[in-house]
Short mmCIF file of C-alpha atoms in Angstrom, two decimals:
data_model
loop_
_atom_site.label_atom_id
_atom_site.label_comp_id
_atom_site.label_asym_id
_atom_site.label_seq_id
_atom_site.Cartn_x
_atom_site.Cartn_y
_atom_site.Cartn_z
CA UNK A 173 191.74 76.60 -72.61
CA UNK A 174 193.52 73.42 -73.70
CA UNK A 175 192.46 71.52 -76.80
CA UNK A 176 190.44 68.44 -75.82
CA UNK A 177 189.74 67.03 -79.28
CA UNK A 178 192.16 64.15 -78.71
CA UNK A 179 190.20 62.88 -75.70
CA UNK A 180 187.61 60.08 -75.90
CA UNK A 181 184.04 61.12 -76.66
CA UNK A 182 182.54 59.63 -73.51
CA UNK A 183 183.31 59.04 -69.87
CA UNK A 184 182.06 56.02 -67.94
CA UNK A 185 180.61 56.55 -64.48
CA UNK A 186 178.54 54.91 -61.75
CA UNK A 187 175.10 56.23 -60.80
CA UNK A 188 172.90 55.33 -57.83
CA UNK A 189 169.74 53.86 -59.36
CA UNK A 190 167.84 53.04 -56.15
CA UNK A 191 168.48 53.21 -52.43
CA UNK A 192 169.69 49.84 -51.12
CA UNK A 193 167.80 48.05 -48.37
CA UNK A 194 170.17 45.85 -46.42
CA UNK A 195 173.14 44.72 -48.48
CA UNK A 196 173.52 46.74 -51.71
CA UNK A 197 172.62 44.80 -54.87
CA UNK A 198 173.97 45.32 -58.41
CA UNK A 199 170.53 46.49 -59.58
CA UNK A 200 170.78 49.42 -57.14
CA UNK A 201 173.42 50.92 -59.44
CA UNK A 202 173.88 51.85 -63.10
CA UNK A 203 177.13 51.96 -65.08
CA UNK A 204 176.59 54.57 -67.77
CA UNK A 205 178.40 56.51 -70.48
CA UNK A 206 178.20 60.30 -70.54
CA UNK A 207 179.69 63.01 -72.72
CA UNK A 208 182.97 64.33 -71.35
CA UNK A 209 182.28 67.83 -69.98
CA UNK A 210 184.45 70.84 -70.75
CA UNK A 211 186.02 72.87 -67.94
CA UNK A 212 184.80 76.42 -67.44
CA UNK A 213 186.62 79.36 -65.94
CA UNK A 214 188.49 78.35 -62.80
CA UNK A 215 188.05 74.64 -63.55
CA UNK A 216 190.17 71.73 -64.76
CA UNK A 217 189.30 68.49 -66.52
CA UNK A 218 190.87 65.54 -64.74
CA UNK A 219 191.43 62.04 -66.08
CA UNK A 220 191.08 59.98 -62.93
CA UNK A 221 193.77 57.39 -62.36
CA UNK A 222 192.86 55.99 -58.95
CA UNK A 223 189.52 55.96 -57.13
CA UNK A 224 188.74 55.36 -53.47
CA UNK A 225 185.96 53.17 -52.12
CA UNK A 226 185.22 53.47 -48.40
CA UNK A 227 182.72 52.09 -45.88
CA UNK A 228 181.15 55.52 -45.21
CA UNK A 229 179.80 55.52 -48.78
CA UNK A 230 177.17 52.99 -47.69
CA UNK A 231 175.60 55.65 -45.48
CA UNK A 232 175.41 58.11 -48.38
CA UNK A 233 173.33 55.60 -50.34
CA UNK A 234 170.55 56.06 -47.77
CA UNK A 235 168.40 59.18 -47.55
CA UNK A 236 168.43 59.15 -43.75
CA UNK A 237 169.52 62.41 -42.14
CA UNK A 238 173.27 62.28 -41.57
CA UNK A 239 176.42 64.38 -41.32
CA UNK A 240 176.83 64.38 -45.10
CA UNK A 241 174.34 64.72 -47.95
CA UNK A 242 173.09 61.47 -49.50
CA UNK A 243 173.97 60.49 -53.05
CA UNK A 244 171.28 61.67 -55.46
CA UNK A 245 169.28 59.06 -57.34
CA UNK A 246 170.10 58.95 -61.04
CA UNK A 247 173.27 60.97 -60.51
CA UNK A 248 176.94 60.02 -60.43
CA UNK A 249 178.26 59.15 -56.98
CA UNK A 250 181.25 60.79 -55.32
CA UNK A 251 184.41 59.74 -53.58
CA UNK A 252 188.11 60.42 -53.31
CA UNK A 253 190.05 60.37 -56.56
CA UNK A 254 193.47 61.31 -57.86
CA UNK A 255 194.23 61.98 -61.49
CA UNK A 256 195.98 64.00 -64.17
CA UNK A 257 194.86 67.38 -65.45
CA UNK A 258 194.15 67.02 -69.19
CA UNK A 259 192.57 70.44 -69.77
CA UNK A 260 192.75 73.61 -67.69
CA UNK A 261 191.06 76.99 -67.51
CA UNK A 262 192.43 77.72 -64.04
CA UNK A 263 195.48 79.61 -62.85
CA UNK A 264 197.98 77.51 -60.96
CA UNK A 265 196.98 74.18 -62.48
CA UNK A 266 198.42 73.11 -65.81
CA UNK A 267 197.99 70.14 -68.10
CA UNK A 268 200.12 67.32 -66.73
CA UNK A 269 199.67 68.29 -63.08
CA UNK A 270 198.23 65.68 -60.73
CA UNK A 271 195.46 66.53 -58.29
CA UNK A 272 193.49 65.00 -55.45
CA UNK A 273 189.76 65.74 -55.45
CA UNK A 274 186.39 64.31 -54.46
CA UNK A 275 184.70 63.49 -57.78
CA UNK A 276 185.35 59.77 -58.02
CA UNK A 277 183.21 56.90 -59.38
CA UNK A 278 183.92 58.27 -62.91
CA UNK A 279 186.69 58.32 -65.51
CA UNK A 280 186.73 62.07 -66.21
CA UNK A 281 185.74 64.89 -63.86
CA UNK A 282 185.47 68.67 -64.15
CA UNK A 283 186.84 69.98 -60.87
CA UNK A 284 186.93 73.52 -59.51
CA UNK A 285 190.52 74.52 -58.91
CA UNK A 286 189.65 75.53 -55.35
CA UNK A 287 188.55 71.94 -54.67
CA UNK A 288 191.64 70.32 -56.19
CA UNK A 289 194.80 69.66 -54.18
CA UNK A 290 197.98 69.40 -56.22
CA UNK A 291 200.02 66.30 -55.37
CA UNK A 292 203.50 65.18 -56.36
CA UNK A 293 203.78 61.72 -57.97
CA UNK A 294 207.56 61.88 -57.51
CA UNK A 295 207.28 62.25 -53.73
CA UNK A 296 204.97 59.25 -53.27
CA UNK A 297 202.91 56.89 -55.44
CA UNK A 298 199.67 58.54 -56.53
CA UNK A 299 197.53 55.90 -54.83
CA UNK A 300 198.97 56.77 -51.40
CA UNK A 301 197.24 60.16 -51.52
CA UNK A 302 193.96 58.24 -51.18
CA UNK A 303 195.22 56.12 -48.31
CA UNK A 304 198.24 56.28 -46.07
CA UNK A 305 198.92 59.96 -46.89
CA UNK A 306 195.31 60.86 -47.57
CA UNK A 307 191.97 60.95 -45.80
CA UNK A 308 192.29 57.49 -44.24
CA UNK A 309 195.72 58.34 -42.86
CA UNK A 310 194.51 61.62 -41.41
CA UNK A 311 191.54 59.77 -39.92
CA UNK A 312 193.91 57.46 -38.04
CA UNK A 313 196.16 60.30 -36.94
CA UNK A 314 193.44 62.67 -35.74
CA UNK A 315 191.30 59.97 -34.15
CA UNK A 316 194.13 58.50 -32.13
CA UNK A 317 196.13 61.57 -31.16
CA UNK A 318 193.41 64.21 -30.79
CA UNK A 319 190.07 62.53 -30.13
CA UNK A 320 191.41 59.59 -28.10
CA UNK A 321 194.04 61.79 -26.41
CA UNK A 322 196.65 59.06 -26.83
CA UNK A 323 199.64 59.30 -24.53
CA UNK A 324 202.88 57.38 -24.29
CA UNK A 325 202.44 54.18 -22.28
CA UNK A 326 198.81 53.58 -23.27
CA UNK A 327 197.59 50.11 -24.21
CA UNK A 328 195.66 50.44 -27.47
CA UNK A 329 193.09 48.10 -29.04
CA UNK A 330 192.07 48.57 -32.68
CA UNK A 331 189.25 46.72 -34.44
CA UNK A 332 189.30 46.28 -38.20
CA UNK A 333 193.04 46.58 -37.70
CA UNK A 334 194.05 45.25 -41.11
CA UNK A 335 191.99 47.91 -42.86
CA UNK A 336 193.31 51.21 -44.18
CA UNK A 337 192.58 53.20 -41.02
CA UNK A 338 193.09 50.50 -38.42
CA UNK A 339 196.51 49.41 -39.61
CA UNK A 340 197.76 52.97 -39.46
CA UNK A 341 196.26 53.61 -36.01
CA UNK A 342 198.17 50.69 -34.54
CA UNK A 343 201.46 51.65 -36.14
CA UNK A 344 201.20 55.30 -35.11
CA UNK A 345 200.46 54.20 -31.56
CA UNK A 346 203.54 51.96 -31.62
CA UNK A 347 205.75 54.72 -33.05
CA UNK A 348 204.43 57.13 -30.42
CA UNK A 349 205.35 54.85 -27.53
CA UNK A 350 202.32 52.69 -26.74
CA UNK A 351 202.93 50.10 -24.05
CA UNK A 352 200.98 47.49 -26.03
CA UNK A 353 199.03 47.47 -29.30
CA UNK A 354 196.36 44.84 -29.99
CA UNK A 355 194.33 44.38 -33.16
CA UNK A 356 191.43 42.28 -34.37
CA UNK A 357 190.93 41.12 -37.93
CA UNK A 358 188.82 38.64 -39.87
CA UNK A 359 191.37 36.11 -41.07
CA UNK A 360 194.51 34.35 -39.86
CA UNK A 361 196.44 35.89 -42.75
CA UNK A 362 195.48 39.40 -41.59
CA UNK A 363 196.40 38.53 -38.01
CA UNK A 364 199.88 37.50 -39.17
CA UNK A 365 200.20 40.76 -41.11
CA UNK A 366 199.40 42.80 -38.01
CA UNK A 367 202.02 41.09 -35.87
CA UNK A 368 204.76 40.24 -38.37
CA UNK A 369 204.68 43.33 -40.60
CA UNK A 370 202.85 46.11 -38.76
CA UNK A 371 204.49 45.40 -35.40
CA UNK A 372 201.36 44.89 -33.28
CA UNK A 373 202.14 43.19 -29.97
CA UNK A 374 199.14 40.87 -30.31
CA UNK A 375 196.27 40.24 -32.69
CA UNK A 376 193.38 37.80 -32.97
CA UNK A 377 190.85 36.54 -35.49
CA UNK A 378 187.44 37.64 -34.20
CA UNK A 379 185.87 34.62 -35.90
CA UNK A 380 187.79 32.23 -33.62
CA UNK A 381 185.72 32.89 -30.51
CA UNK A 382 184.06 35.55 -28.35
CA UNK A 383 185.81 38.89 -28.84
CA UNK A 384 185.64 39.67 -25.11
CA UNK A 385 187.54 36.50 -24.21
CA UNK A 386 190.16 36.97 -26.91
CA UNK A 387 190.69 40.60 -25.93
CA UNK A 388 191.14 39.74 -22.24
CA UNK A 389 193.75 37.16 -23.21
CA UNK A 390 195.60 39.65 -25.43
CA UNK A 391 195.36 42.51 -22.91
CA UNK A 392 195.27 40.94 -19.42
CA UNK A 393 195.95 44.33 -17.81
CA UNK A 394 193.14 46.04 -19.71
CA UNK A 395 193.16 48.74 -22.38
CA UNK A 396 193.44 52.52 -22.22
CA UNK A 397 192.32 53.35 -25.77
CA UNK A 398 189.92 51.56 -28.11
CA UNK A 399 189.74 52.73 -31.73
CA UNK A 400 186.43 51.40 -33.02
CA UNK A 401 185.93 50.61 -36.70
CA UNK A 402 183.48 47.74 -36.19
CA UNK A 403 180.99 48.33 -33.36
CA UNK A 404 178.82 45.46 -32.11
CA UNK A 405 180.54 42.84 -29.98
CA UNK A 406 183.90 44.61 -30.36
CA UNK A 407 182.59 47.74 -28.66
CA UNK A 408 181.06 45.74 -25.83
CA UNK A 409 184.31 43.81 -25.37
CA UNK A 410 186.33 47.03 -25.27
CA UNK A 411 184.07 48.52 -22.59
CA UNK A 412 184.57 45.33 -20.59
CA UNK A 413 188.36 45.68 -20.75
CA UNK A 414 188.57 49.46 -20.32
CA UNK A 415 190.91 50.74 -17.62
CA UNK A 416 190.17 53.70 -15.40
CA UNK A 417 190.17 56.87 -17.49
CA UNK A 418 189.98 54.85 -20.69
CA UNK A 419 188.91 56.43 -23.98
CA UNK A 420 186.90 54.93 -26.80
CA UNK A 421 186.88 56.72 -30.15
CA UNK A 422 184.17 55.69 -32.60
CA UNK A 423 185.38 56.00 -36.18
CA UNK A 424 183.04 53.51 -37.85
CA UNK A 425 180.69 50.61 -37.20
CA UNK A 426 180.93 48.51 -40.33
CA UNK A 427 179.26 45.54 -38.63
CA UNK A 428 175.90 47.35 -38.61
CA UNK A 429 175.94 49.37 -41.85
CA UNK A 430 173.71 46.96 -43.74
CA UNK A 431 171.33 46.13 -40.89
CA UNK A 432 167.65 46.68 -41.64
CA UNK A 433 166.81 46.89 -37.94
CA UNK A 434 168.58 48.83 -35.20
CA UNK A 435 171.41 46.86 -33.62
CA UNK A 436 171.29 46.46 -29.84
CA UNK A 437 173.65 48.68 -27.91
CA UNK A 438 176.41 47.43 -25.59
CA UNK A 439 174.96 45.75 -22.52
CA UNK A 440 177.73 46.91 -20.20
CA UNK A 441 177.68 50.70 -20.54
CA UNK A 442 177.42 51.00 -16.77
CA UNK A 443 181.12 50.07 -16.59
CA UNK A 444 181.88 53.58 -17.83
CA UNK A 445 180.77 54.86 -14.43
CA UNK A 446 183.35 52.85 -12.52
CA UNK A 447 186.13 53.43 -15.05
CA UNK A 448 185.26 57.09 -15.64
CA UNK A 449 185.69 56.15 -19.26
CA UNK A 450 184.38 58.06 -22.22
CA UNK A 451 183.11 57.26 -25.70
CA UNK A 452 183.42 59.90 -28.40
CA UNK A 453 182.59 59.82 -32.08
CA UNK A 454 184.52 61.85 -34.61
CA UNK A 455 184.58 62.86 -38.26
CA UNK A 456 187.83 63.47 -40.09
CA UNK A 457 186.30 66.55 -41.73
CA UNK A 458 186.49 68.33 -38.37
CA UNK A 459 190.26 67.89 -38.21
CA UNK A 460 191.66 69.07 -41.53
CA UNK A 461 193.66 71.68 -39.60
CA UNK A 462 195.95 68.77 -38.66
CA UNK A 463 196.73 67.94 -42.31
CA UNK A 464 200.08 69.82 -42.53
CA UNK A 465 201.28 68.38 -39.21
CA UNK A 466 200.07 64.92 -40.25
CA UNK A 467 202.01 64.98 -43.55
CA UNK A 468 205.15 66.39 -41.89
CA UNK A 469 205.20 63.60 -39.32
CA UNK A 470 203.85 60.62 -41.23
CA UNK A 471 205.44 61.05 -44.68
CA UNK A 472 208.99 60.44 -43.35
CA UNK A 473 207.77 57.32 -41.52
CA UNK A 474 206.32 56.02 -44.79
CA UNK A 475 209.44 56.94 -46.78
CA UNK A 476 211.74 55.24 -44.26
CA UNK A 477 209.60 52.12 -44.00
CA UNK A 478 208.88 52.66 -40.31
CA UNK A 479 205.17 52.86 -41.13
CA UNK A 480 204.09 50.17 -43.54
CA UNK A 481 200.93 50.09 -45.60
CA UNK A 482 199.08 47.72 -47.86
CA UNK A 483 196.76 48.41 -50.76
CA UNK A 484 194.24 46.11 -52.39
CA UNK A 485 194.04 47.30 -56.00
CA UNK A 486 191.12 46.41 -58.26
CA UNK A 487 191.68 47.03 -61.97
CA UNK A 488 189.12 48.85 -64.09
CA UNK A 489 186.35 51.33 -63.35
CA UNK A 490 183.83 48.71 -64.47
CA UNK A 491 184.76 46.88 -61.24
CA UNK A 492 184.29 49.93 -58.99
CA UNK A 493 181.06 48.58 -57.49
CA UNK A 494 182.52 45.15 -56.78
CA UNK A 495 185.48 46.82 -55.04
CA UNK A 496 183.08 48.79 -52.84
CA UNK A 497 181.11 45.66 -51.94
CA UNK A 498 184.43 43.99 -51.17
CA UNK A 499 185.16 46.65 -48.56
CA UNK A 500 181.85 45.91 -46.84
CA UNK A 501 182.71 42.17 -46.88
CA UNK A 502 186.21 42.81 -45.54
CA UNK A 503 187.94 41.49 -48.66
CA UNK A 504 190.61 44.19 -48.56
CA UNK A 505 193.89 44.27 -46.72
CA UNK A 506 194.78 47.92 -46.23
CA UNK A 507 193.24 50.55 -48.50
CA UNK A 508 190.91 49.42 -51.27
CA UNK A 509 191.82 51.27 -54.46
CA UNK A 510 190.38 51.13 -57.97
CA UNK A 511 192.91 51.68 -60.73
CA UNK A 512 190.97 53.29 -63.57
#
């Protein structure tokens, strides 16, 4: 056991105080101080350096039955985090090592060694293990290549394309030989990023007019793959432009996460009959077997600059909630990260 007497007496963390109805409000959360716990056998104490905030966390704030357990009221929330081991009672992890784990929304975390993944800060910046080389990157890789069955020559449409997942989907498609890559985003600045930096063939601001019309203009010959991060009018537009044998992969539907009433479904689902198209949802947790292959293929693209990424970094754990709300508003370009 390592001496921890030099550490602060308390750790700051975010608790869920009440379950939000509609858009989350500050009073639904509590920012509290707790005593720093000591690691037991097989555990390490981690000083978190970077925390992840992601759209799926909104679903965990509800107690509705879902694929993952809801956050508990009055308890600290969870999320991806990367940090430095400051005390260890576990073989294979020493003080000074850096690890990726899932106990975010707090400054210090006691993590079981079996749930900590050692990462190398020399190989890539620590924050990338939460984004381009982490869960969001694997989400893009698995969703496009496995679930959507992408093949060379496909025309690919990505919604939320300037986000952490969407931006990577489009670039992987381009690097894998897509005939055309189209993205939608919520600002002219993000549209320019997609075309000028990420190499998309076309992009549009969904606020400028009906998505269906803008998509038809950007993809006059239709689309073969739609990677859905938004839902709503984007999904309906994609069905309207789907080619024969087209595939739609549903990763997220951020446009409806804060709705208090059920959103209407696409009005043109019957088109799937004529196109023999399919819609399939997926969860990245079902595809962790691809992680080694994903890192082997994507890490060199990142290192060489062939695959570019952006991060929106918010300073200070006290701003963790505001960073999360910013993701729901679409404030971020690329991965939203909190630097503790």
